[in-house]
Coordinates of C-alpha atoms in Angstrom, one line a residue:
Chain A
M20 CA 0.3 0.0 -0.2
T21 CA 1.7 3.2 -1.2
A22 CA 0.4 6.5 0.8
P23 CA -2.1 8.7 -0.1
L24 CA -0.9 10.0 -3.5
A25 CA -2.9 13.1 -2.8
S26 CA -0.5 14.7 0.0
D27 CA 2.1 14.5 -2.9
P28 CA 2.8 17.7 -4.4
G29 CA 3.4 16.5 -7.2
P30 CA 3.5 19.2 -10.1
P31 CA 0.0 19.6 -11.5
L32 CA -2.0 18.1 -14.2
I33 CA -5.1 20.0 -14.2
E34 CA -4.8 23.8 -12.9
L35 CA -8.2 26.0 -13.3
R36 CA -7.1 29.6 -12.7
G37 CA -10.5 32.3 -12.8
I38 CA -12.6 30.5 -14.6
C39 CA -15.9 30.8 -15.1
R40 CA -18.7 29.7 -17.4
H41 CA -21.6 32.1 -18.7
Y42 CA -24.9 31.6 -20.2
G43 CA -27.0 33.9 -22.3
T44 CA -26.8 37.6 -21.1
G45 CA -27.6 40.4 -20.3
E46 CA -30.9 40.3 -17.2
A47 CA -30.4 36.2 -18.4
L48 CA -27.0 35.5 -17.9
V49 CA -26.8 33.0 -15.9
R50 CA -23.5 32.2 -14.1
A51 CA -23.0 28.6 -14.5
L52 CA -19.2 29.0 -12.9
D53 CA -17.9 32.5 -11.3
Q54 CA -13.8 32.3 -10.6
V55 CA -13.3 28.8 -9.8
D56 CA -9.4 27.7 -9.6
L57 CA -8.4 24.6 -8.2
I58 CA -5.8 22.8 -9.1
I59 CA -5.6 18.8 -9.5
R60 CA -2.3 17.0 -9.4
R61 CA -0.9 13.3 -10.6
G62 CA -2.4 10.3 -9.5
E63 CA -5.1 12.3 -7.5
F64 CA -8.9 11.0 -7.1
V65 CA -11.2 13.9 -6.6
A66 CA -15.0 13.3 -6.0
I67 CA -16.0 16.8 -7.4
M68 CA -20.1 17.1 -4.6
G69 CA -22.5 20.1 -5.3
P70 CA -26.5 20.5 -5.3
S71 CA -28.1 20.4 -8.5
G72 CA -27.3 23.7 -11.0
S73 CA -23.9 24.2 -8.1
G74 CA -21.4 23.8 -11.1
K75 CA -20.2 20.4 -11.2
S76 CA -21.2 19.1 -14.3
T77 CA -20.2 22.6 -17.2
A78 CA -16.5 22.3 -14.3
M79 CA -16.5 18.4 -15.5
N80 CA -17.0 19.3 -19.2
I81 CA -14.1 21.8 -18.7
I82 CA -12.1 19.8 -17.0
G83 CA -12.8 17.1 -20.2
C84 CA -12.4 19.9 -23.3
L85 CA -15.7 20.1 -24.1
D86 CA -16.7 22.6 -23.3
R87 CA -15.4 26.3 -23.1
P88 CA -14.6 28.4 -20.9
S89 CA -15.9 32.0 -21.3
A90 CA -13.0 33.3 -18.9
G91 CA -9.8 32.6 -17.1
H92 CA -6.8 29.9 -17.6
Y93 CA -7.5 25.7 -17.8
L94 CA -4.1 24.4 -18.0
F95 CA -3.6 20.9 -19.0
N96 CA -0.6 19.0 -17.7
G97 CA 1.2 23.4 -17.9
V98 CA -0.6 24.1 -22.2
E99 CA -2.8 25.9 -21.8
I100 CA -6.6 25.1 -23.7
A101 CA -9.3 27.3 -23.4
D102 CA -8.1 29.1 -27.2
L103 CA -7.9 25.6 -28.9
T104 CA -9.8 25.0 -31.8
Q105 CA -12.4 22.3 -31.6
D106 CA -10.7 19.4 -33.7
Q107 CA -6.9 20.8 -30.8
R108 CA -9.7 20.1 -27.6
A109 CA -11.0 16.6 -29.7
L110 CA -6.9 15.2 -30.3
L111 CA -6.8 16.6 -26.3
R112 CA -9.3 13.9 -25.7
R113 CA -7.9 11.6 -27.8
H114 CA -5.1 11.1 -26.6
Y115 CA -5.4 11.7 -22.4
L116 CA -9.1 11.3 -21.7
G117 CA -11.7 9.4 -20.8
F118 CA -14.6 9.4 -20.2
V119 CA -17.4 8.1 -18.5
F120 CA -20.8 8.4 -17.8
Q121 CA -24.7 8.6 -15.7
G122 CA -25.8 7.2 -18.7
F123 CA -22.5 4.1 -20.1
N124 CA -23.5 6.1 -23.6
L125 CA -21.5 2.6 -25.9
L126 CA -22.4 2.6 -28.6
A127 CA -25.7 0.4 -28.9
R128 CA -26.0 -2.5 -30.4
T129 CA -22.8 -3.4 -31.5
S130 CA -20.2 -5.6 -29.0
A131 CA -18.0 -4.9 -26.1
L132 CA -14.8 -5.7 -27.5
E133 CA -15.7 -2.5 -30.5
N134 CA -17.0 0.0 -28.2
V135 CA -13.6 -0.9 -27.0
E136 CA -12.1 -0.2 -29.9
L137 CA -13.4 3.3 -30.8
P138 CA -10.6 5.2 -28.9
L139 CA -7.8 3.6 -30.5
I140 CA -9.6 3.3 -33.6
Y141 CA -9.8 7.2 -34.1
K142 CA -6.0 7.5 -32.1
G143 CA -4.7 5.2 -35.4
V144 CA -4.0 1.5 -33.5
P145 CA -3.7 -1.2 -36.7
R146 CA -6.5 -4.0 -36.2
L147 CA -4.9 -6.9 -34.6
E148 CA -3.1 -4.5 -32.0
R149 CA -6.9 -2.8 -31.1
E150 CA -8.6 -6.0 -30.5
A151 CA -5.2 -7.5 -28.0
R152 CA -5.9 -4.2 -26.3
A153 CA -9.5 -3.6 -25.6
R154 CA -9.5 -6.5 -24.6
A155 CA -7.5 -6.5 -22.3
A156 CA -9.1 -3.8 -21.1
L157 CA -12.1 -5.3 -21.0
A158 CA -10.3 -8.0 -18.5
K159 CA -9.5 -5.4 -16.1
V160 CA -12.9 -4.3 -15.1
G161 CA -14.0 -8.1 -15.4
L162 CA -14.7 -9.0 -18.0
E163 CA -13.8 -11.7 -19.8
G164 CA -15.5 -13.5 -21.9
R165 CA -17.7 -11.1 -22.6
E166 CA -16.2 -9.1 -25.4
H167 CA -19.1 -9.9 -28.4
H168 CA -21.8 -9.3 -25.5
D169 CA -24.2 -6.0 -27.1
P170 CA -25.2 -3.3 -24.2
S171 CA -28.3 -4.8 -24.3
Q172 CA -27.6 -8.2 -23.1
L173 CA -25.5 -6.8 -20.6
S174 CA -26.4 -5.6 -16.7
G175 CA -26.4 -1.6 -15.8
G176 CA -23.5 -2.5 -13.6
Q177 CA -21.3 -4.8 -16.7
Q178 CA -22.8 -1.9 -18.9
Q179 CA -20.8 0.7 -16.9
R180 CA -17.3 -1.6 -16.8
V181 CA -18.0 -2.1 -20.3
A182 CA -17.4 2.4 -20.2
I183 CA -14.9 2.2 -17.7
A184 CA -12.1 -0.5 -19.8
R185 CA -12.4 2.0 -23.4
A186 CA -12.0 5.0 -21.1
L187 CA -9.3 3.4 -19.3
V188 CA -7.7 1.1 -23.2
G189 CA -6.0 4.3 -24.9
A190 CA -4.3 5.1 -21.3
P191 CA -5.9 8.1 -20.5
M192 CA -3.4 11.2 -18.1
V193 CA -6.8 11.3 -16.4
L194 CA -10.0 9.6 -16.1
L195 CA -13.1 11.6 -15.3
A196 CA -16.3 10.3 -14.5
D197 CA -20.2 12.7 -14.3
E198 CA -21.9 10.4 -12.0
P199 CA -21.3 7.1 -12.8
T200 CA -23.2 5.0 -10.7
G201 CA -26.1 7.4 -10.5
N202 CA -27.7 5.1 -13.1
L203 CA -26.7 2.8 -11.2
D204 CA -27.8 0.0 -7.6
T205 CA -26.0 0.3 -3.7
H206 CA -24.7 -3.2 -5.0
R207 CA -23.4 -2.5 -8.8
S208 CA -21.8 0.8 -7.5
Q209 CA -18.9 -0.6 -4.9
E210 CA -18.6 -3.0 -8.0
I211 CA -17.6 0.3 -10.1
M212 CA -16.2 2.2 -7.1
E213 CA -13.6 -0.5 -6.1
V214 CA -12.8 -0.6 -9.9
L215 CA -12.3 2.8 -10.0
T216 CA -10.4 2.7 -6.8
R217 CA -7.8 0.1 -7.9
L218 CA -7.0 1.5 -11.3
N219 CA -6.8 5.0 -9.4
R220 CA -5.1 2.8 -6.7
D221 CA -3.0 0.2 -8.7
D222 CA -2.5 2.1 -11.8
G223 CA -1.4 5.6 -11.6
I224 CA -4.4 6.8 -13.6
T225 CA -5.5 10.5 -11.9
I226 CA -10.0 10.2 -11.7
V227 CA -12.5 13.0 -11.4
M228 CA -14.8 12.0 -10.4
V229 CA -18.5 13.7 -10.0
T230 CA -21.2 12.8 -7.8
H231 CA -24.2 13.4 -5.1
E232 CA -23.9 9.9 -2.8
E233 CA -21.9 10.6 -0.1
D234 CA -21.2 6.6 -0.1
M235 CA -19.1 6.8 -4.1
A236 CA -17.1 10.1 -3.0
A237 CA -16.1 9.0 0.5
H238 CA -13.9 6.1 -2.5
A239 CA -12.0 8.9 -3.2
S240 CA -9.1 10.4 -1.6
R241 CA -10.3 14.4 -1.7
L242 CA -13.3 16.3 -2.3
V243 CA -14.6 19.7 -3.1
T244 CA -17.6 20.9 -2.9
F245 CA -19.5 23.0 -5.8
V246 CA -21.9 25.9 -5.1
D247 CA -23.5 28.2 -7.2
G248 CA -20.4 28.0 -8.8
H249 CA -17.8 28.4 -6.2
V250 CA -15.7 25.7 -5.1
A251 CA -16.6 26.2 -1.4
Q252 CA -14.8 23.5 0.5
D253 CA -11.5 21.7 -0.7
K254 CA -10.3 19.0 2.1
M255 CA -8.4 15.3 1.6
Q256 CA -9.9 12.3 2.6
T257 CA -8.5 9.4 5.0
E258 CA -7.4 6.4 3.4
R259 CA -10.4 5.1 6.5
A260 CA -13.2 5.3 4.4
R261 CA -11.0 3.8 1.1
Chain B
M19 CA -9.0 5.0 -41.4
L20 CA -11.1 4.9 -45.4
W21 CA -11.6 1.3 -45.5
E22 CA -12.5 1.5 -41.0
A23 CA -15.6 4.3 -42.2
V24 CA -16.2 1.7 -45.1
R25 CA -16.2 -0.7 -41.9
L26 CA -18.8 0.6 -39.9
A27 CA -21.0 2.4 -43.5
L28 CA -21.7 -0.9 -43.9
R29 CA -22.4 -2.2 -40.9
A30 CA -24.5 0.9 -39.5
I31 CA -26.6 -0.3 -42.9
R32 CA -26.8 -4.0 -42.5
R33 CA -28.3 -2.4 -39.1
N34 CA -30.8 -1.4 -41.2
V35 CA -31.4 -3.3 -44.5
L36 CA -35.7 -2.3 -45.7
R37 CA -35.1 1.0 -44.8
S38 CA -31.6 0.6 -46.1
F39 CA -32.9 -0.4 -49.2
L40 CA -36.0 1.6 -48.8
T41 CA -33.7 4.4 -48.9
V42 CA -31.8 3.3 -52.5
L43 CA -34.8 2.5 -54.0
G44 CA -34.6 5.2 -56.0
V45 CA -30.6 4.4 -57.2
V46 CA -32.3 1.2 -58.2
I47 CA -34.5 2.3 -60.4
G48 CA -33.5 5.5 -61.7
V49 CA -29.7 3.6 -62.5
A50 CA -31.4 0.8 -64.0
A51 CA -33.5 1.8 -66.0
V52 CA -31.2 4.1 -67.7
I53 CA -29.1 1.4 -68.0
A54 CA -32.0 -0.7 -69.5
M55 CA -32.5 2.4 -71.7
V56 CA -29.6 2.9 -73.3
T57 CA -28.6 -1.5 -73.3
V58 CA -31.8 -1.8 -75.6
G59 CA -31.0 1.8 -77.3
Q60 CA -27.0 -0.2 -78.5
G61 CA -28.9 -3.2 -79.5
S62 CA -32.0 -2.3 -81.7
S63 CA -29.8 0.6 -83.5
A64 CA -26.7 -2.8 -83.9
Q65 CA -30.4 -4.4 -84.9
V66 CA -30.9 -1.3 -87.4
R67 CA -27.7 -1.8 -88.6
A68 CA -27.9 -5.5 -89.7
D69 CA -31.4 -4.8 -91.2
V70 CA -29.2 -2.6 -93.6
E71 CA -26.8 -4.3 -94.2
S72 CA -28.8 -7.6 -94.8
L73 CA -31.0 -4.6 -97.2
G74 CA -26.8 -4.9 -99.6
T75 CA -25.1 -1.6 -99.4
N76 CA -26.6 0.3 -101.4
V77 CA -30.5 -0.9 -102.1
L78 CA -33.0 1.8 -103.6
V79 CA -36.7 0.6 -103.6
L80 CA -38.3 2.4 -106.3
R81 CA -42.4 2.3 -106.3
P82 CA -45.7 4.2 -107.4
G83 CA -46.8 6.7 -105.2
K84 CA -46.0 10.1 -104.5
R85 CA -42.9 10.2 -101.6
M86 CA -43.4 8.0 -98.7
M87 CA -41.4 7.4 -95.5
G88 CA -42.6 3.9 -92.9
P89 CA -44.4 0.0 -94.8
S90 CA -48.1 2.4 -94.1
A91 CA -48.2 5.3 -95.6
T92 CA -51.2 5.7 -96.8
R93 CA -51.0 4.7 -101.2
D94 CA -52.3 7.0 -104.4
V95 CA -54.1 5.2 -107.1
S96 CA -51.0 6.3 -109.1
P97 CA -50.1 3.3 -112.0
A98 CA -47.9 0.7 -110.6
F99 CA -45.1 -0.5 -113.0
T100 CA -44.6 -3.2 -115.2
L101 CA -41.6 -5.6 -116.7
R102 CA -41.2 -3.1 -119.0
D103 CA -40.4 -0.4 -116.4
V104 CA -37.5 -3.6 -114.9
D105 CA -37.0 -4.0 -118.6
A106 CA -35.8 -1.2 -119.0
L107 CA -34.0 -0.5 -115.6
R108 CA -32.0 -3.5 -116.6
G109 CA -30.9 -1.1 -118.9
L110 CA -29.1 1.7 -116.6
P111 CA -25.5 0.9 -116.1
V112 CA -26.2 2.4 -112.4
A113 CA -28.1 -0.9 -111.3
A114 CA -26.0 -3.9 -110.5
A115 CA -29.5 -6.2 -110.2
V116 CA -33.3 -4.7 -109.8
A117 CA -35.3 -7.2 -108.8
P118 CA -40.4 -6.6 -109.1
T119 CA -42.2 -7.9 -106.2
A120 CA -46.0 -7.5 -106.3
S121 CA -47.5 -9.5 -103.5
S122 CA -51.0 -11.7 -102.3
S123 CA -51.2 -12.8 -99.2
L124 CA -53.4 -16.3 -99.3
T125 CA -53.4 -19.3 -96.8
A126 CA -50.4 -22.3 -98.8
V127 CA -51.2 -25.6 -97.6
Y128 CA -49.5 -28.5 -97.8
G129 CA -51.3 -31.7 -96.2
N130 CA -54.2 -30.6 -93.2
A131 CA -50.9 -28.1 -92.4
N132 CA -52.1 -24.9 -93.8
A133 CA -50.3 -21.2 -92.8
T134 CA -52.3 -17.6 -93.8
T135 CA -48.7 -15.9 -95.3
T136 CA -48.1 -12.7 -97.8
V137 CA -47.2 -14.7 -101.8
T138 CA -44.3 -13.0 -102.8
G139 CA -43.4 -13.0 -108.0
T140 CA -40.1 -11.8 -107.8
D141 CA -37.5 -13.7 -110.4
S142 CA -34.0 -14.9 -109.9
Q143 CA -32.4 -11.5 -108.6
Y144 CA -34.8 -10.2 -105.0
F145 CA -31.7 -13.2 -103.6
A146 CA -29.1 -11.0 -104.7
V147 CA -30.6 -7.3 -104.1
S148 CA -31.7 -8.5 -101.2
V149 CA -28.0 -10.3 -100.0
W150 CA -30.7 -13.4 -98.8
P151 CA -29.2 -16.8 -98.6
F152 CA -30.1 -20.0 -99.5
V153 CA -30.2 -23.2 -96.9
R154 CA -31.4 -25.9 -99.2
G155 CA -32.3 -25.9 -103.4
R156 CA -31.8 -23.0 -105.6
S157 CA -33.4 -20.1 -106.9
F158 CA -35.1 -19.7 -110.4
T159 CA -34.8 -20.5 -114.2
E160 CA -34.6 -18.7 -116.4
A161 CA -36.8 -20.4 -118.1
E162 CA -39.1 -20.5 -115.3
E163 CA -39.5 -16.8 -114.4
R164 CA -40.4 -16.8 -118.9
G165 CA -42.7 -18.9 -118.5
G166 CA -44.8 -18.8 -115.5
S167 CA -43.6 -22.3 -113.9
A168 CA -46.1 -23.2 -110.6
V169 CA -42.6 -23.3 -108.5
C170 CA -41.5 -22.2 -105.3
I171 CA -39.6 -21.0 -102.6
L172 CA -40.2 -21.0 -98.9
G173 CA -39.1 -18.3 -96.1
E174 CA -38.2 -20.2 -92.9
T175 CA -41.5 -19.3 -91.0
V176 CA -43.3 -20.7 -93.9
R177 CA -41.5 -24.0 -94.2
Q178 CA -41.8 -24.5 -90.0
T179 CA -45.8 -24.1 -90.6
L180 CA -46.4 -26.9 -93.1
F181 CA -43.4 -29.2 -92.9
G182 CA -41.9 -29.2 -88.8
N183 CA -38.9 -31.0 -89.6
T184 CA -39.1 -32.6 -92.6
D185 CA -37.3 -30.9 -96.2
P186 CA -40.6 -29.4 -98.1
T187 CA -37.8 -30.3 -101.4
G188 CA -39.7 -31.9 -104.1
E189 CA -42.9 -31.7 -102.1
Q190 CA -45.9 -30.2 -103.3
I191 CA -47.7 -26.9 -101.4
R192 CA -50.9 -25.9 -102.7
L193 CA -51.5 -21.9 -102.7
R194 CA -55.1 -21.1 -103.3
N195 CA -55.7 -23.3 -106.8
V196 CA -52.2 -23.6 -107.2
S197 CA -50.1 -26.3 -107.0
C198 CA -46.7 -25.1 -106.9
Q199 CA -43.5 -27.6 -106.5
V200 CA -41.3 -25.8 -103.3
I201 CA -37.8 -25.8 -105.1
G202 CA -36.0 -24.4 -101.9
L203 CA -35.6 -23.0 -98.9
L204 CA -34.6 -19.5 -97.8
E205 CA -32.3 -18.7 -94.6
A206 CA -34.5 -16.7 -91.5
K207 CA -33.7 -13.7 -91.7
G208 CA -35.9 -12.5 -88.8
A209 CA -37.9 -9.6 -88.0
S210 CA -37.6 -6.5 -89.7
S211 CA -37.0 -2.8 -88.4
F212 CA -40.6 -2.0 -88.3
G213 CA -41.5 -5.3 -86.4
S214 CA -42.6 -7.8 -89.5
D215 CA -41.7 -11.2 -90.1
Q216 CA -40.2 -11.4 -92.9
D217 CA -39.4 -15.2 -93.2
D218 CA -43.3 -15.1 -93.5
I219 CA -42.9 -15.9 -96.8
V220 CA -43.2 -17.7 -100.4
M221 CA -41.8 -16.6 -103.2
I222 CA -42.5 -17.7 -107.2
P223 CA -42.0 -16.4 -110.6
I224 CA -43.2 -12.3 -110.6
R225 CA -45.4 -14.7 -113.5
A226 CA -46.1 -16.8 -111.7
L227 CA -48.0 -14.9 -110.1
H228 CA -49.4 -13.1 -112.5
R229 CA -51.5 -15.3 -114.3
R230 CA -51.9 -17.5 -111.6
V231 CA -53.2 -16.3 -109.0
V232 CA -53.7 -11.9 -109.0
G233 CA -54.9 -12.0 -112.6
N234 CA -53.1 -8.6 -113.3
S235 CA -49.1 -7.6 -114.7
D236 CA -48.4 -4.9 -111.9
V237 CA -45.8 -4.6 -110.5
A238 CA -46.1 -3.1 -106.9
S239 CA -42.0 -2.2 -106.0
I240 CA -39.0 -2.4 -107.8
S241 CA -36.3 -3.0 -105.7
I242 CA -32.4 -2.0 -107.8
A243 CA -29.1 -2.8 -105.4
L244 CA -26.8 0.2 -107.3
A245 CA -23.3 -0.9 -109.4
G246 CA -20.0 -0.8 -107.0
G247 CA -19.3 3.0 -107.0
V248 CA -22.0 4.6 -107.3
S249 CA -23.7 6.8 -105.3
S250 CA -26.9 6.4 -104.0
E251 CA -28.0 10.8 -105.4
R252 CA -26.1 9.9 -109.0
G253 CA -28.3 6.6 -109.1
I254 CA -31.7 9.0 -107.6
R255 CA -31.3 11.1 -109.9
E256 CA -30.8 8.3 -113.1
I257 CA -33.2 6.0 -112.5
E258 CA -35.7 9.5 -111.4
A259 CA -34.9 10.5 -114.9
L260 CA -35.8 7.5 -116.3
M261 CA -38.8 7.0 -115.1
R262 CA -39.8 10.4 -115.4
E263 CA -39.7 9.8 -119.7
R264 CA -41.4 6.2 -119.5
R265 CA -44.2 6.9 -117.4
R266 CA -44.1 10.8 -119.1
I267 CA -44.2 13.0 -116.5
G268 CA -44.5 16.9 -117.9
A269 CA -41.5 19.0 -117.2
D270 CA -44.3 20.8 -114.8
Q271 CA -44.9 18.1 -113.1
E272 CA -44.2 16.3 -109.6
D273 CA -42.5 12.5 -109.8
N274 CA -46.5 10.2 -108.9
F275 CA -43.7 7.9 -108.1
S276 CA -40.9 7.1 -104.9
V277 CA -36.6 6.0 -105.3
T278 CA -36.1 5.2 -101.3
D279 CA -33.0 4.9 -99.9
M280 CA -32.7 2.4 -97.8
K281 CA -30.1 3.4 -96.0
Q282 CA -32.1 6.3 -94.8
I283 CA -35.0 5.0 -94.0
S284 CA -32.4 3.1 -91.7
S285 CA -30.6 6.3 -90.2
M286 CA -34.2 8.3 -89.5
L287 CA -35.4 4.5 -87.7
T288 CA -32.0 4.9 -85.6
G289 CA -33.3 8.5 -85.1
I290 CA -36.3 7.9 -84.2
S291 CA -35.1 5.4 -81.1
N292 CA -32.2 7.0 -80.1
V293 CA -34.7 10.0 -79.5
L294 CA -36.9 7.4 -77.8
A295 CA -34.1 6.9 -75.7
G296 CA -32.6 10.1 -74.9
L297 CA -36.2 10.5 -73.7
L298 CA -37.2 8.7 -71.6
S299 CA -33.3 8.6 -70.1
S300 CA -34.2 12.3 -69.3
V301 CA -36.5 10.5 -67.1
A302 CA -34.2 8.1 -65.4
A303 CA -32.3 11.2 -64.2
V304 CA -35.2 12.2 -62.5
S305 CA -35.7 9.2 -60.7
L306 CA -32.2 9.2 -59.7
L307 CA -32.9 12.7 -58.6
V308 CA -35.5 12.2 -56.5
G309 CA -33.8 9.0 -55.8
G310 CA -30.4 11.4 -54.1
I311 CA -33.0 13.3 -52.3
G312 CA -34.0 10.2 -51.0
I313 CA -31.2 9.4 -50.2
M314 CA -30.0 12.9 -48.3
N315 CA -33.3 12.9 -46.3
I316 CA -32.8 9.5 -44.8
M317 CA -28.7 10.7 -44.1
L318 CA -30.5 13.9 -42.4
V319 CA -33.5 11.1 -40.3
S320 CA -29.8 9.2 -38.8
V321 CA -27.4 11.7 -38.4
T322 CA -30.8 12.7 -36.1
E323 CA -30.7 9.5 -34.8
R324 CA -27.7 8.9 -34.1
T325 CA -27.0 12.0 -32.8
R326 CA -25.7 10.6 -29.2
E327 CA -23.3 7.9 -31.2
I328 CA -22.3 11.4 -32.3
G329 CA -21.4 12.3 -28.8
I330 CA -19.7 9.7 -28.2
R331 CA -17.3 9.6 -30.9
L332 CA -16.8 13.2 -30.5
A333 CA -15.4 11.8 -26.3
V334 CA -13.7 10.6 -27.4
G335 CA -11.6 12.0 -29.4
A336 CA -13.1 11.7 -33.5
E337 CA -12.4 14.8 -35.6
A338 CA -15.9 16.7 -37.4
R339 CA -13.8 15.6 -40.2
Q340 CA -13.5 12.9 -39.1
V341 CA -16.9 12.0 -38.2
L342 CA -18.3 14.0 -41.9
T343 CA -15.8 11.0 -43.7
Q344 CA -17.1 8.8 -41.4
F345 CA -21.1 10.0 -42.6
L346 CA -20.2 10.9 -45.8
V347 CA -19.0 7.4 -46.4
E348 CA -22.1 5.4 -45.7
A349 CA -23.6 8.3 -48.3
V350 CA -21.5 6.6 -51.4
V351 CA -21.4 3.3 -49.5
L352 CA -25.0 2.9 -49.6
S353 CA -25.5 5.1 -53.4
L354 CA -23.0 3.2 -55.3
I355 CA -24.9 -0.4 -53.7
G356 CA -27.8 0.9 -55.5
G357 CA -25.6 1.8 -58.7
V358 CA -25.0 -1.6 -57.9
I359 CA -28.3 -3.3 -58.1
G360 CA -29.3 -0.5 -60.3
I361 CA -26.2 -1.9 -62.9
A362 CA -27.7 -5.5 -62.7
L363 CA -31.4 -4.9 -62.3
G364 CA -31.0 -2.9 -65.6
L365 CA -28.8 -5.2 -67.9
G366 CA -31.4 -8.5 -66.2
L367 CA -33.7 -6.3 -67.9
A368 CA -32.2 -5.6 -71.5
V369 CA -31.3 -8.7 -71.3
V370 CA -35.5 -9.6 -70.7
G371 CA -35.8 -7.0 -73.4
A372 CA -33.9 -7.3 -76.6
R373 CA -34.9 -11.4 -75.9
V374 CA -38.8 -9.8 -76.0
M375 CA -37.8 -7.1 -78.9
A376 CA -35.7 -9.8 -81.1
I377 CA -33.5 -8.0 -80.4
P378 CA -29.5 -7.7 -80.1
F379 CA -28.2 -7.2 -75.7
I380 CA -24.8 -5.2 -76.2
P381 CA -23.7 -4.3 -72.8
D382 CA -21.5 -0.5 -72.7
P383 CA -18.4 -1.1 -70.3
L384 CA -18.7 2.3 -70.3
V385 CA -22.6 3.0 -69.2
I386 CA -22.2 0.6 -66.7
L387 CA -18.6 2.5 -65.6
L388 CA -20.7 6.3 -65.9
A389 CA -23.8 4.7 -64.6
F390 CA -21.8 3.7 -61.0
A391 CA -19.5 6.7 -61.2
F392 CA -23.4 8.9 -61.4
S393 CA -24.4 6.7 -57.7
A394 CA -20.9 7.2 -56.2
L395 CA -21.4 11.6 -56.8
V396 CA -25.4 11.6 -55.9
G397 CA -24.2 10.1 -52.6
V398 CA -22.0 12.4 -51.9
V399 CA -23.7 16.1 -53.1
F400 CA -26.8 14.2 -51.0
G401 CA -24.5 12.7 -48.3
Y402 CA -21.9 15.7 -47.6
F403 CA -25.5 17.7 -46.3
P404 CA -26.3 15.5 -43.7
A405 CA -22.9 14.4 -43.1
R406 CA -21.3 18.4 -42.5
R407 CA -24.5 18.6 -39.7
A408 CA -23.6 15.6 -37.8
A409 CA -20.0 16.9 -37.4
R410 CA -20.9 20.3 -35.7
L411 CA -22.7 18.7 -33.2
D412 CA -21.3 20.0 -30.0
P413 CA -20.0 17.3 -27.8
I414 CA -22.3 18.0 -25.0
E415 CA -25.1 19.0 -26.8
A416 CA -25.1 15.5 -28.2
L417 CA -24.6 13.5 -25.5
R418 CA -27.7 15.0 -23.1
Y419 CA -29.7 14.2 -26.6
Q420 CA -32.2 11.3 -26.0

């Protein structure tokens, strides 16, 4: 067992400085994020909590390069991201980020293996290597033997594990999970959390996870709470809950 | 990457076979129509060319009455020609062979079998003018021609009706009340450019027809094969001059006969079939356009339906260009599949059409290639707009789409 990585003051991997995200204009202006500062270091497992509309999902979208901030600076691994074009952000997602969504977002009528291969197709990995890596990723989340099942033939927990395999098959620096257990019962949720915890602990993958369940947040090494577009609370957690 | 896109497109198409098929139906019909039209059209022009050759290279046909085109034009009451006209024409140096014809429709009987056919009176030069070889037997002798003997030569259709598989030469058939000995059998010629069966015929010496069948001495038409090196224009000029003189037509009077260059007729027929093929092809082109719009419509539906899929692809790192390629390739693959089915269907229709119309089946590789390229073009043109729409989706919106 290594010491909690959060206590290791490595270089910032994700650095948000004065990030604002506004929707609408004039009277209808909504400040979804207002002057957010947040630094996440390599190897951390950060849980983001907060009530609905607190800006936690918006922050995830910005961290995930799916959205652009209205103002402020976002440095990923020391590189300014805020000004990148859509395609440049796509390349960043392709090479450094992995996503896990609440609704799994697997391709329907497409086998687990092919779903996991998807990011590698865009990376231009040759077919045989792609398949081998996808199989390995599925094995890592405990889904050997389910390679050729369609999402419709898998349980919710299994679908989410396919999604996790897809997120990590490209060996990303950060895994972003947006309410990964939101659609699952307690037992399945625990399984998913065990997988995420293991990936963080054994493989050193940095994880940022949005959740509104305290039980799930308890697995993280650090808990950030959003309220009204601000970071209201940011605290390290002991290993007790993990 | 392109191969990946094609594989992906094929999978998307397979996922909804029925819809994919209905989508490309317009392209299938359009391509099939164009291919069938062009192939049948080329077959029929080849047939017309073959007919022209079977008429002999430079054949003029002389008929009483004013100029007319085609077989069913009404005739006026100008006097018929006579065998003396034929002799006079034989005296012209431009004429290599001259054959008179006169016909009557009647029933030929052999044993229990009978056939309603055309009995044509002519002489042995006819077979030279019309380049019509014998399968068996011989032509009329000079003596038979002069004496109007009761001998006859059968076309293939009449032979089959009357004799089945037995050899008819030497047998006697009855034409009305004339008993006639079969002396020859002509090669099958098939349908004419006008669609009539040229083998449904019995030939007898023209004097025999005059004396024993019709009871007059009219010559209904005269076919003239021009001598080598003589142009149609010169032949027509000399023949017209001779006939005007013989029929005593004044300088201010119009001809009461016509000279038709068979080449003109065939070129006219070719022209007609080309115009028809052109018209039908333009209808088919409209069908292709409609087919393209069908593809665009379904691709737009598909983009909307697969918004989430696009979102997922964007999230895992697809560039807009790659999403565009994916949907564009899908549209092109779809319309190419339609094009291939259409080509197969069109060739199939052309085979059937060629058989029904008794014309040769001549597929044109260039036209097939063009149809293939055109269906790809339809895919690109009508697939571009939906594909661009897919590529411009915002990943967050797309992922949120239900």
